[in-house]
Amino acid sequence: MRNLFSPEGEADLAALAARRPLLAFDFDGTLAPIVAQPQQARVPLATARRLRQLGQRLPVAVISGRSLADLRSRLGFEPAHVVGNHGAEDPHEPATWSSTLDGLRERLRGAAAELQRCGVSIEDKGASLALHYRLAADRSIARTAIERLLGQPEPQLHVFGGKMVTNVVPAAAGDKAAALRRLVERTGAGAVLYLGDDVNDEPVFAADEASWLSVRVGVHRGSAARYFIAGPREVPRLLDRMLALTAEAAAG
Ligand SMILES: [Mg+2]
Protein backbone atom coordinates (compact mmCIF):
# COMPACT_ATOMS: atom_id res chain seq x y z
CA MET A 1 0.00 0.00 0.00
CA ARG A 2 1.18 3.46 -0.84
CA ASN A 3 0.25 6.83 0.62
CA LEU A 4 -2.52 8.38 -1.46
CA PHE A 5 -1.11 11.83 -0.79
CA SER A 6 1.97 11.23 -2.91
CA PRO A 7 2.81 12.30 -6.49
CA GLU A 8 1.75 8.85 -7.69
CA GLY A 9 -1.55 8.96 -5.78
CA GLU A 10 -2.23 12.47 -7.01
CA ALA A 11 -1.71 11.36 -10.63
CA ASP A 12 -4.09 8.42 -10.14
CA LEU A 13 -6.71 10.71 -8.57
CA ALA A 14 -6.46 13.15 -11.49
CA ALA A 15 -6.89 10.33 -14.02
CA LEU A 16 -9.84 9.02 -12.02
CA ALA A 17 -11.57 12.41 -11.82
CA ALA A 18 -11.53 12.68 -15.62
CA ARG A 19 -13.55 9.44 -15.95
CA ARG A 20 -16.76 10.41 -14.14
CA PRO A 21 -16.17 7.99 -11.24
CA LEU A 22 -18.58 6.57 -8.73
CA LEU A 23 -17.43 7.67 -5.27
CA ALA A 24 -18.17 4.87 -2.80
CA PHE A 25 -17.48 4.77 0.91
CA ASP A 26 -17.75 2.49 3.88
CA PHE A 27 -19.25 4.21 6.96
CA ASP A 28 -17.74 3.15 10.34
CA GLY A 29 -14.04 3.89 10.55
CA THR A 30 -14.08 5.49 7.11
CA LEU A 31 -16.53 8.41 6.94
CA ALA A 32 -17.31 8.26 10.68
CA PRO A 33 -14.52 7.78 13.26
CA ILE A 34 -14.81 4.62 15.37
CA VAL A 35 -16.36 5.39 18.77
CA ALA A 36 -16.82 3.19 21.86
CA GLN A 37 -20.63 3.31 21.53
CA PRO A 38 -21.62 2.47 17.92
CA GLN A 39 -24.89 4.38 18.34
CA GLN A 40 -22.86 7.58 18.66
CA ALA A 41 -21.07 7.27 15.29
CA ARG A 42 -21.72 10.19 12.95
CA VAL A 43 -20.18 11.65 9.79
CA PRO A 44 -18.27 14.81 10.82
CA LEU A 45 -19.77 18.02 9.42
CA ALA A 46 -16.64 18.79 7.36
CA THR A 47 -16.96 15.43 5.59
CA ALA A 48 -20.76 15.60 5.10
CA ARG A 49 -20.56 19.11 3.61
CA ARG A 50 -17.98 18.07 1.01
CA LEU A 51 -19.89 14.90 0.11
CA ARG A 52 -23.03 16.97 -0.44
CA GLN A 53 -21.07 19.17 -2.87
CA LEU A 54 -19.51 16.20 -4.66
CA GLY A 55 -22.92 14.54 -4.90
CA GLN A 56 -24.01 17.36 -7.19
CA ARG A 57 -21.27 16.39 -9.65
CA LEU A 58 -20.81 12.63 -9.29
CA PRO A 59 -22.73 9.58 -8.08
CA VAL A 60 -21.96 9.02 -4.38
CA ALA A 61 -22.62 5.74 -2.57
CA VAL A 62 -22.26 4.47 0.99
CA ILE A 63 -21.89 0.69 1.48
CA SER A 64 -22.02 -0.17 5.16
CA GLY A 65 -22.29 -3.14 7.49
CA ARG A 66 -25.13 -1.34 9.28
CA SER A 67 -28.76 -1.71 8.36
CA LEU A 68 -30.05 1.02 6.05
CA ALA A 69 -32.47 2.39 8.64
CA ASP A 70 -29.60 2.79 11.10
CA LEU A 71 -27.15 4.11 8.52
CA ARG A 72 -29.31 6.85 6.99
CA SER A 73 -29.82 8.69 10.27
CA ARG A 74 -26.06 9.06 10.80
CA LEU A 75 -24.91 10.44 7.49
CA GLY A 76 -25.83 14.12 7.59
CA PHE A 77 -26.16 14.06 3.79
CA GLU A 78 -28.17 12.05 1.30
CA PRO A 79 -26.05 9.92 -1.00
CA ALA A 80 -27.68 8.87 -4.27
CA HIS A 81 -27.01 5.21 -3.38
CA VAL A 82 -26.92 3.32 -0.08
CA VAL A 83 -26.35 -0.38 0.55
CA GLY A 84 -26.50 -1.90 4.04
CA ASN A 85 -25.66 -5.15 5.83
CA HIS A 86 -22.23 -5.65 4.16
CA GLY A 87 -23.87 -5.62 0.70
CA ALA A 88 -26.87 -7.81 1.59
CA GLU A 89 -29.40 -4.96 1.95
CA ASP A 90 -29.74 -3.26 -1.42
CA PRO A 91 -32.98 -1.35 -2.02
CA HIS A 92 -32.86 -2.44 -5.68
CA GLU A 93 -32.31 -6.15 -5.02
CA PRO A 94 -34.93 -8.54 -3.66
CA ALA A 95 -33.70 -10.21 -0.44
CA THR A 96 -34.49 -13.89 -0.77
CA TRP A 97 -32.29 -15.10 2.04
CA SER A 98 -33.67 -13.46 5.19
CA SER A 99 -34.72 -16.82 6.70
CA THR A 100 -31.18 -18.22 6.26
CA LEU A 101 -30.21 -16.77 9.65
CA ASP A 102 -33.17 -18.20 11.58
CA GLY A 103 -31.34 -21.33 12.83
CA LEU A 104 -28.54 -19.21 14.24
CA ARG A 105 -31.06 -16.77 15.76
CA GLU A 106 -32.50 -19.70 17.66
CA ARG A 107 -29.06 -20.74 18.96
CA LEU A 108 -28.29 -17.16 19.98
CA ARG A 109 -31.50 -16.98 21.98
CA GLY A 110 -30.47 -20.13 23.84
CA ALA A 111 -27.01 -18.73 24.60
CA ALA A 112 -28.11 -15.15 25.33
CA ALA A 113 -27.36 -15.27 29.07
CA GLU A 114 -23.87 -16.73 28.62
CA LEU A 115 -22.97 -14.24 25.89
CA GLN A 116 -24.18 -11.36 28.01
CA ARG A 117 -22.03 -12.58 30.91
CA CYS A 118 -18.97 -12.49 28.61
CA GLY A 119 -19.77 -8.93 27.47
CA VAL A 120 -20.99 -9.93 24.00
CA SER A 121 -23.97 -7.99 22.66
CA ILE A 122 -26.08 -9.37 19.83
CA GLU A 123 -27.28 -7.04 17.11
CA ASP A 124 -29.89 -8.40 14.69
CA LYS A 125 -29.78 -6.23 11.58
CA GLY A 126 -32.30 -8.27 9.62
CA ALA A 127 -30.05 -9.32 6.75
CA SER A 128 -27.07 -9.96 9.02
CA LEU A 129 -26.17 -10.62 12.65
CA ALA A 130 -23.37 -8.90 14.55
CA LEU A 131 -21.81 -10.14 17.78
CA HIS A 132 -20.05 -7.16 19.36
CA TYR A 133 -17.38 -7.52 22.05
CA ARG A 134 -15.85 -4.00 22.15
CA LEU A 135 -17.21 -3.48 25.68
CA ALA A 136 -16.25 -6.92 27.04
CA ALA A 137 -14.07 -6.87 30.18
CA ASP A 138 -11.92 -9.64 28.64
CA ARG A 139 -12.11 -9.68 24.84
CA SER A 140 -10.38 -13.03 24.44
CA ILE A 141 -13.00 -14.71 26.67
CA ALA A 142 -15.70 -12.99 24.61
CA ARG A 143 -14.17 -14.20 21.35
CA THR A 144 -13.89 -17.76 22.65
CA ALA A 145 -17.59 -17.71 23.64
CA ILE A 146 -18.51 -16.52 20.14
CA GLU A 147 -16.35 -19.19 18.47
CA ARG A 148 -17.85 -21.90 20.66
CA LEU A 149 -21.36 -20.79 19.77
CA LEU A 150 -20.75 -20.55 16.02
CA GLY A 151 -18.77 -23.81 15.89
CA GLN A 152 -18.24 -24.89 12.32
CA PRO A 153 -20.68 -22.55 10.53
CA GLU A 154 -23.02 -24.03 7.92
CA PRO A 155 -21.99 -23.38 4.28
CA GLN A 156 -24.96 -21.06 3.73
CA LEU A 157 -23.52 -18.65 6.32
CA HIS A 158 -20.60 -16.31 5.77
CA VAL A 159 -18.80 -15.53 9.03
CA PHE A 160 -16.13 -12.84 9.17
CA GLY A 161 -14.50 -10.63 11.76
CA GLY A 162 -14.36 -6.87 12.03
CA LYS A 163 -13.22 -4.34 14.59
CA MET A 164 -14.34 -5.95 17.89
CA VAL A 165 -17.18 -7.74 16.12
CA THR A 166 -18.00 -11.04 14.46
CA ASN A 167 -20.47 -10.77 11.56
CA VAL A 168 -22.72 -13.43 10.07
CA VAL A 169 -24.27 -12.81 6.65
CA PRO A 170 -26.12 -15.23 4.33
CA ALA A 171 -23.45 -16.44 1.89
CA ALA A 172 -25.89 -15.99 -1.02
CA ALA A 173 -26.11 -12.25 -0.32
CA GLY A 174 -22.64 -11.62 -1.74
CA ASP A 175 -20.19 -9.10 -0.36
CA LYS A 176 -19.34 -5.42 -0.78
CA ALA A 177 -17.51 -6.09 -4.06
CA ALA A 178 -20.69 -7.64 -5.52
CA ALA A 179 -22.72 -4.66 -4.28
CA LEU A 180 -20.22 -2.25 -5.82
CA ARG A 181 -20.36 -4.04 -9.19
CA ARG A 182 -24.14 -3.63 -9.20
CA LEU A 183 -23.77 0.08 -8.45
CA VAL A 184 -21.24 0.55 -11.26
CA GLU A 185 -23.69 -1.07 -13.65
CA ARG A 186 -26.61 0.97 -12.35
CA THR A 187 -24.81 4.32 -12.52
CA GLY A 188 -22.83 3.67 -15.71
CA ALA A 189 -19.78 5.06 -13.90
CA GLY A 190 -16.50 4.94 -15.85
CA ALA A 191 -14.38 4.31 -12.75
CA VAL A 192 -14.62 3.89 -8.97
CA LEU A 193 -13.03 5.50 -5.94
CA TYR A 194 -13.60 3.23 -2.92
CA LEU A 195 -12.63 3.90 0.69
CA GLY A 196 -12.92 1.36 3.49
CA ASP A 197 -11.15 0.41 6.70
CA ASP A 198 -12.03 -3.16 7.63
CA VAL A 199 -12.17 -6.87 6.83
CA ASN A 200 -15.48 -6.53 4.99
CA ASP A 201 -13.91 -3.96 2.61
CA GLU A 202 -11.10 -6.27 1.55
CA PRO A 203 -13.19 -8.07 -1.13
CA VAL A 204 -13.44 -4.69 -2.88
CA PHE A 205 -9.68 -4.12 -2.57
CA ALA A 206 -8.91 -7.66 -3.68
CA ALA A 207 -11.13 -7.32 -6.77
CA ASP A 208 -8.25 -5.24 -8.16
CA GLU A 209 -10.25 -3.88 -11.09
CA ALA A 210 -8.09 -1.58 -13.22
CA SER A 211 -10.67 1.22 -13.09
CA TRP A 212 -11.19 0.96 -9.30
CA LEU A 213 -8.95 3.14 -7.15
CA SER A 214 -8.99 1.57 -3.70
CA VAL A 215 -7.98 3.30 -0.48
CA ARG A 216 -7.67 1.67 2.93
CA VAL A 217 -8.40 4.12 5.75
CA GLY A 218 -5.69 3.46 8.33
CA VAL A 219 -2.43 1.66 7.65
CA HIS A 220 -2.92 -2.10 7.66
CA ARG A 221 -0.26 -4.55 6.62
CA GLY A 222 -1.67 -7.23 4.38
CA SER A 223 -4.45 -5.12 2.89
CA ALA A 224 -5.00 -5.54 -0.85
CA ALA A 225 -5.87 -1.83 -1.25
CA ARG A 226 -3.72 0.17 -3.66
CA TYR A 227 -3.42 3.21 -1.36
CA PHE A 228 -3.95 4.27 2.23
CA ILE A 229 -4.80 7.43 4.11
CA ALA A 230 -4.06 7.82 7.83
CA GLY A 231 -7.65 7.86 9.12
CA PRO A 232 -11.14 9.36 8.80
CA ARG A 233 -9.61 12.75 9.67
CA GLU A 234 -7.91 12.75 6.24
CA VAL A 235 -11.15 12.12 4.33
CA PRO A 236 -12.00 15.86 4.00
CA ARG A 237 -8.55 16.45 2.46
CA LEU A 238 -9.19 13.72 -0.11
CA LEU A 239 -12.67 15.09 -0.86
CA ASP A 240 -11.16 18.57 -1.36
CA ARG A 241 -8.81 17.07 -3.97
CA MET A 242 -11.79 15.46 -5.72
CA LEU A 243 -13.72 18.76 -5.62
CA ALA A 244 -10.75 20.61 -7.15
CA LEU A 245 -10.08 17.93 -9.76
CA THR A 246 -13.70 17.58 -10.83
CA ALA A 247 -14.00 21.37 -11.13
CA GLU A 248 -10.95 21.27 -13.41
CA ALA A 249 -12.40 18.33 -15.37
CA ALA A 250 -15.66 20.25 -15.88
CA ALA A 251 -13.81 23.43 -16.94
CA GLY A 252 -11.20 21.63 -19.06
MG1 LIG B 1 -15.72 0.21 8.44
Coordinates of C-alpha atoms and ligand atoms in Angstrom, one line a residue:
M1 CA 0.0 0.0 0.0
R2 CA 1.2 3.5 -0.8
N3 CA 0.3 6.8 0.6
L4 CA -2.5 8.4 -1.5
F5 CA -1.1 11.8 -0.8
S6 CA 2.0 11.2 -2.9
P7 CA 2.8 12.3 -6.5
E8 CA 1.7 8.9 -7.7
G9 CA -1.5 9.0 -5.8
E10 CA -2.2 12.5 -7.0
A11 CA -1.7 11.4 -10.6
D12 CA -4.1 8.4 -10.1
L13 CA -6.7 10.7 -8.6
A14 CA -6.5 13.1 -11.5
A15 CA -6.9 10.3 -14.0
L16 CA -9.8 9.0 -12.0
A17 CA -11.6 12.4 -11.8
A18 CA -11.5 12.7 -15.6
R19 CA -13.5 9.4 -16.0
R20 CA -16.8 10.4 -14.1
P21 CA -16.2 8.0 -11.2
L22 CA -18.6 6.6 -8.7
L23 CA -17.4 7.7 -5.3
A24 CA -18.2 4.9 -2.8
F25 CA -17.5 4.8 0.9
D26 CA -17.7 2.5 3.9
F27 CA -19.2 4.2 7.0
D28 CA -17.7 3.2 10.3
G29 CA -14.0 3.9 10.6
T30 CA -14.1 5.5 7.1
L31 CA -16.5 8.4 6.9
A32 CA -17.3 8.3 10.7
P33 CA -14.5 7.8 13.3
I34 CA -14.8 4.6 15.4
V35 CA -16.4 5.4 18.8
A36 CA -16.8 3.2 21.9
Q37 CA -20.6 3.3 21.5
P38 CA -21.6 2.5 17.9
Q39 CA -24.9 4.4 18.3
Q40 CA -22.9 7.6 18.7
A41 CA -21.1 7.3 15.3
R42 CA -21.7 10.2 12.9
V43 CA -20.2 11.6 9.8
P44 CA -18.3 14.8 10.8
L45 CA -19.8 18.0 9.4
A46 CA -16.6 18.8 7.4
T47 CA -17.0 15.4 5.6
A48 CA -20.8 15.6 5.1
R49 CA -20.6 19.1 3.6
R50 CA -18.0 18.1 1.0
L51 CA -19.9 14.9 0.1
R52 CA -23.0 17.0 -0.4
Q53 CA -21.1 19.2 -2.9
L54 CA -19.5 16.2 -4.7
G55 CA -22.9 14.5 -4.9
Q56 CA -24.0 17.4 -7.2
R57 CA -21.3 16.4 -9.6
L58 CA -20.8 12.6 -9.3
P59 CA -22.7 9.6 -8.1
V60 CA -22.0 9.0 -4.4
A61 CA -22.6 5.7 -2.6
V62 CA -22.3 4.5 1.0
I63 CA -21.9 0.7 1.5
S64 CA -22.0 -0.2 5.2
G65 CA -22.3 -3.1 7.5
R66 CA -25.1 -1.3 9.3
S67 CA -28.8 -1.7 8.4
L68 CA -30.1 1.0 6.0
A69 CA -32.5 2.4 8.6
D70 CA -29.6 2.8 11.1
L71 CA -27.2 4.1 8.5
R72 CA -29.3 6.9 7.0
S73 CA -29.8 8.7 10.3
R74 CA -26.1 9.1 10.8
L75 CA -24.9 10.4 7.5
G76 CA -25.8 14.1 7.6
F77 CA -26.2 14.1 3.8
E78 CA -28.2 12.0 1.3
P79 CA -26.0 9.9 -1.0
A80 CA -27.7 8.9 -4.3
H81 CA -27.0 5.2 -3.4
V82 CA -26.9 3.3 -0.1
V83 CA -26.4 -0.4 0.6
G84 CA -26.5 -1.9 4.0
N85 CA -25.7 -5.1 5.8
H86 CA -22.2 -5.7 4.2
G87 CA -23.9 -5.6 0.7
A88 CA -26.9 -7.8 1.6
E89 CA -29.4 -5.0 2.0
D90 CA -29.7 -3.3 -1.4
P91 CA -33.0 -1.3 -2.0
H92 CA -32.9 -2.4 -5.7
E93 CA -32.3 -6.1 -5.0
P94 CA -34.9 -8.5 -3.7
A95 CA -33.7 -10.2 -0.4
T96 CA -34.5 -13.9 -0.8
W97 CA -32.3 -15.1 2.0
S98 CA -33.7 -13.5 5.2
S99 CA -34.7 -16.8 6.7
T100 CA -31.2 -18.2 6.3
L101 CA -30.2 -16.8 9.6
D102 CA -33.2 -18.2 11.6
G103 CA -31.3 -21.3 12.8
L104 CA -28.5 -19.2 14.2
R105 CA -31.1 -16.8 15.8
E106 CA -32.5 -19.7 17.7
R107 CA -29.1 -20.7 19.0
L108 CA -28.3 -17.2 20.0
R109 CA -31.5 -17.0 22.0
G110 CA -30.5 -20.1 23.8
A111 CA -27.0 -18.7 24.6
A112 CA -28.1 -15.1 25.3
A113 CA -27.4 -15.3 29.1
E114 CA -23.9 -16.7 28.6
L115 CA -23.0 -14.2 25.9
Q116 CA -24.2 -11.4 28.0
R117 CA -22.0 -12.6 30.9
C118 CA -19.0 -12.5 28.6
G119 CA -19.8 -8.9 27.5
V120 CA -21.0 -9.9 24.0
S121 CA -24.0 -8.0 22.7
I122 CA -26.1 -9.4 19.8
E123 CA -27.3 -7.0 17.1
D124 CA -29.9 -8.4 14.7
K125 CA -29.8 -6.2 11.6
G126 CA -32.3 -8.3 9.6
A127 CA -30.1 -9.3 6.7
S128 CA -27.1 -10.0 9.0
L129 CA -26.2 -10.6 12.7
A130 CA -23.4 -8.9 14.6
L131 CA -21.8 -10.1 17.8
H132 CA -20.0 -7.2 19.4
Y133 CA -17.4 -7.5 22.1
R134 CA -15.9 -4.0 22.2
L135 CA -17.2 -3.5 25.7
A136 CA -16.2 -6.9 27.0
A137 CA -14.1 -6.9 30.2
D138 CA -11.9 -9.6 28.6
R139 CA -12.1 -9.7 24.8
S140 CA -10.4 -13.0 24.4
I141 CA -13.0 -14.7 26.7
A142 CA -15.7 -13.0 24.6
R143 CA -14.2 -14.2 21.3
T144 CA -13.9 -17.8 22.7
A145 CA -17.6 -17.7 23.6
I146 CA -18.5 -16.5 20.1
E147 CA -16.4 -19.2 18.5
R148 CA -17.9 -21.9 20.7
L149 CA -21.4 -20.8 19.8
L150 CA -20.8 -20.5 16.0
G151 CA -18.8 -23.8 15.9
Q152 CA -18.2 -24.9 12.3
P153 CA -20.7 -22.6 10.5
E154 CA -23.0 -24.0 7.9
P155 CA -22.0 -23.4 4.3
Q156 CA -25.0 -21.1 3.7
L157 CA -23.5 -18.7 6.3
H158 CA -20.6 -16.3 5.8
V159 CA -18.8 -15.5 9.0
F160 CA -16.1 -12.8 9.2
G161 CA -14.5 -10.6 11.8
G162 CA -14.4 -6.9 12.0
K163 CA -13.2 -4.3 14.6
M164 CA -14.3 -5.9 17.9
V165 CA -17.2 -7.7 16.1
T166 CA -18.0 -11.0 14.5
N167 CA -20.5 -10.8 11.6
V168 CA -22.7 -13.4 10.1
V169 CA -24.3 -12.8 6.6
P170 CA -26.1 -15.2 4.3
A171 CA -23.5 -16.4 1.9
A172 CA -25.9 -16.0 -1.0
A173 CA -26.1 -12.3 -0.3
G174 CA -22.6 -11.6 -1.7
D175 CA -20.2 -9.1 -0.4
K176 CA -19.3 -5.4 -0.8
A177 CA -17.5 -6.1 -4.1
A178 CA -20.7 -7.6 -5.5
A179 CA -22.7 -4.7 -4.3
L180 CA -20.2 -2.3 -5.8
R181 CA -20.4 -4.0 -9.2
R182 CA -24.1 -3.6 -9.2
L183 CA -23.8 0.1 -8.5
V184 CA -21.2 0.5 -11.3
E185 CA -23.7 -1.1 -13.6
R186 CA -26.6 1.0 -12.4
T187 CA -24.8 4.3 -12.5
G188 CA -22.8 3.7 -15.7
A189 CA -19.8 5.1 -13.9
G190 CA -16.5 4.9 -15.8
A191 CA -14.4 4.3 -12.8
V192 CA -14.6 3.9 -9.0
L193 CA -13.0 5.5 -5.9
Y194 CA -13.6 3.2 -2.9
L195 CA -12.6 3.9 0.7
G196 CA -12.9 1.4 3.5
D197 CA -11.2 0.4 6.7
D198 CA -12.0 -3.2 7.6
V199 CA -12.2 -6.9 6.8
N200 CA -15.5 -6.5 5.0
D201 CA -13.9 -4.0 2.6
E202 CA -11.1 -6.3 1.6
P203 CA -13.2 -8.1 -1.1
V204 CA -13.4 -4.7 -2.9
F205 CA -9.7 -4.1 -2.6
A206 CA -8.9 -7.7 -3.7
A207 CA -11.1 -7.3 -6.8
D208 CA -8.2 -5.2 -8.2
E209 CA -10.3 -3.9 -11.1
A210 CA -8.1 -1.6 -13.2
S211 CA -10.7 1.2 -13.1
W212 CA -11.2 1.0 -9.3
L213 CA -8.9 3.1 -7.1
S214 CA -9.0 1.6 -3.7
V215 CA -8.0 3.3 -0.5
R216 CA -7.7 1.7 2.9
V217 CA -8.4 4.1 5.8
G218 CA -5.7 3.5 8.3
V219 CA -2.4 1.7 7.7
H220 CA -2.9 -2.1 7.7
R221 CA -0.3 -4.5 6.6
G222 CA -1.7 -7.2 4.4
S223 CA -4.4 -5.1 2.9
A224 CA -5.0 -5.5 -0.8
A225 CA -5.9 -1.8 -1.2
R226 CA -3.7 0.2 -3.7
Y227 CA -3.4 3.2 -1.4
F228 CA -4.0 4.3 2.2
I229 CA -4.8 7.4 4.1
A230 CA -4.1 7.8 7.8
G231 CA -7.7 7.9 9.1
P232 CA -11.1 9.4 8.8
R233 CA -9.6 12.8 9.7
E234 CA -7.9 12.7 6.2
V235 CA -11.1 12.1 4.3
P236 CA -12.0 15.9 4.0
R237 CA -8.6 16.5 2.5
L238 CA -9.2 13.7 -0.1
L239 CA -12.7 15.1 -0.9
D240 CA -11.2 18.6 -1.4
R241 CA -8.8 17.1 -4.0
M242 CA -11.8 15.5 -5.7
L243 CA -13.7 18.8 -5.6
A244 CA -10.7 20.6 -7.2
L245 CA -10.1 17.9 -9.8
T246 CA -13.7 17.6 -10.8
A247 CA -14.0 21.4 -11.1
E248 CA -10.9 21.3 -13.4
A249 CA -12.4 18.3 -15.4
A250 CA -15.7 20.3 -15.9
A251 CA -13.8 23.4 -16.9
G252 CA -11.2 21.6 -19.1
Ligands
MG1 MG -15.7 0.2 8.4

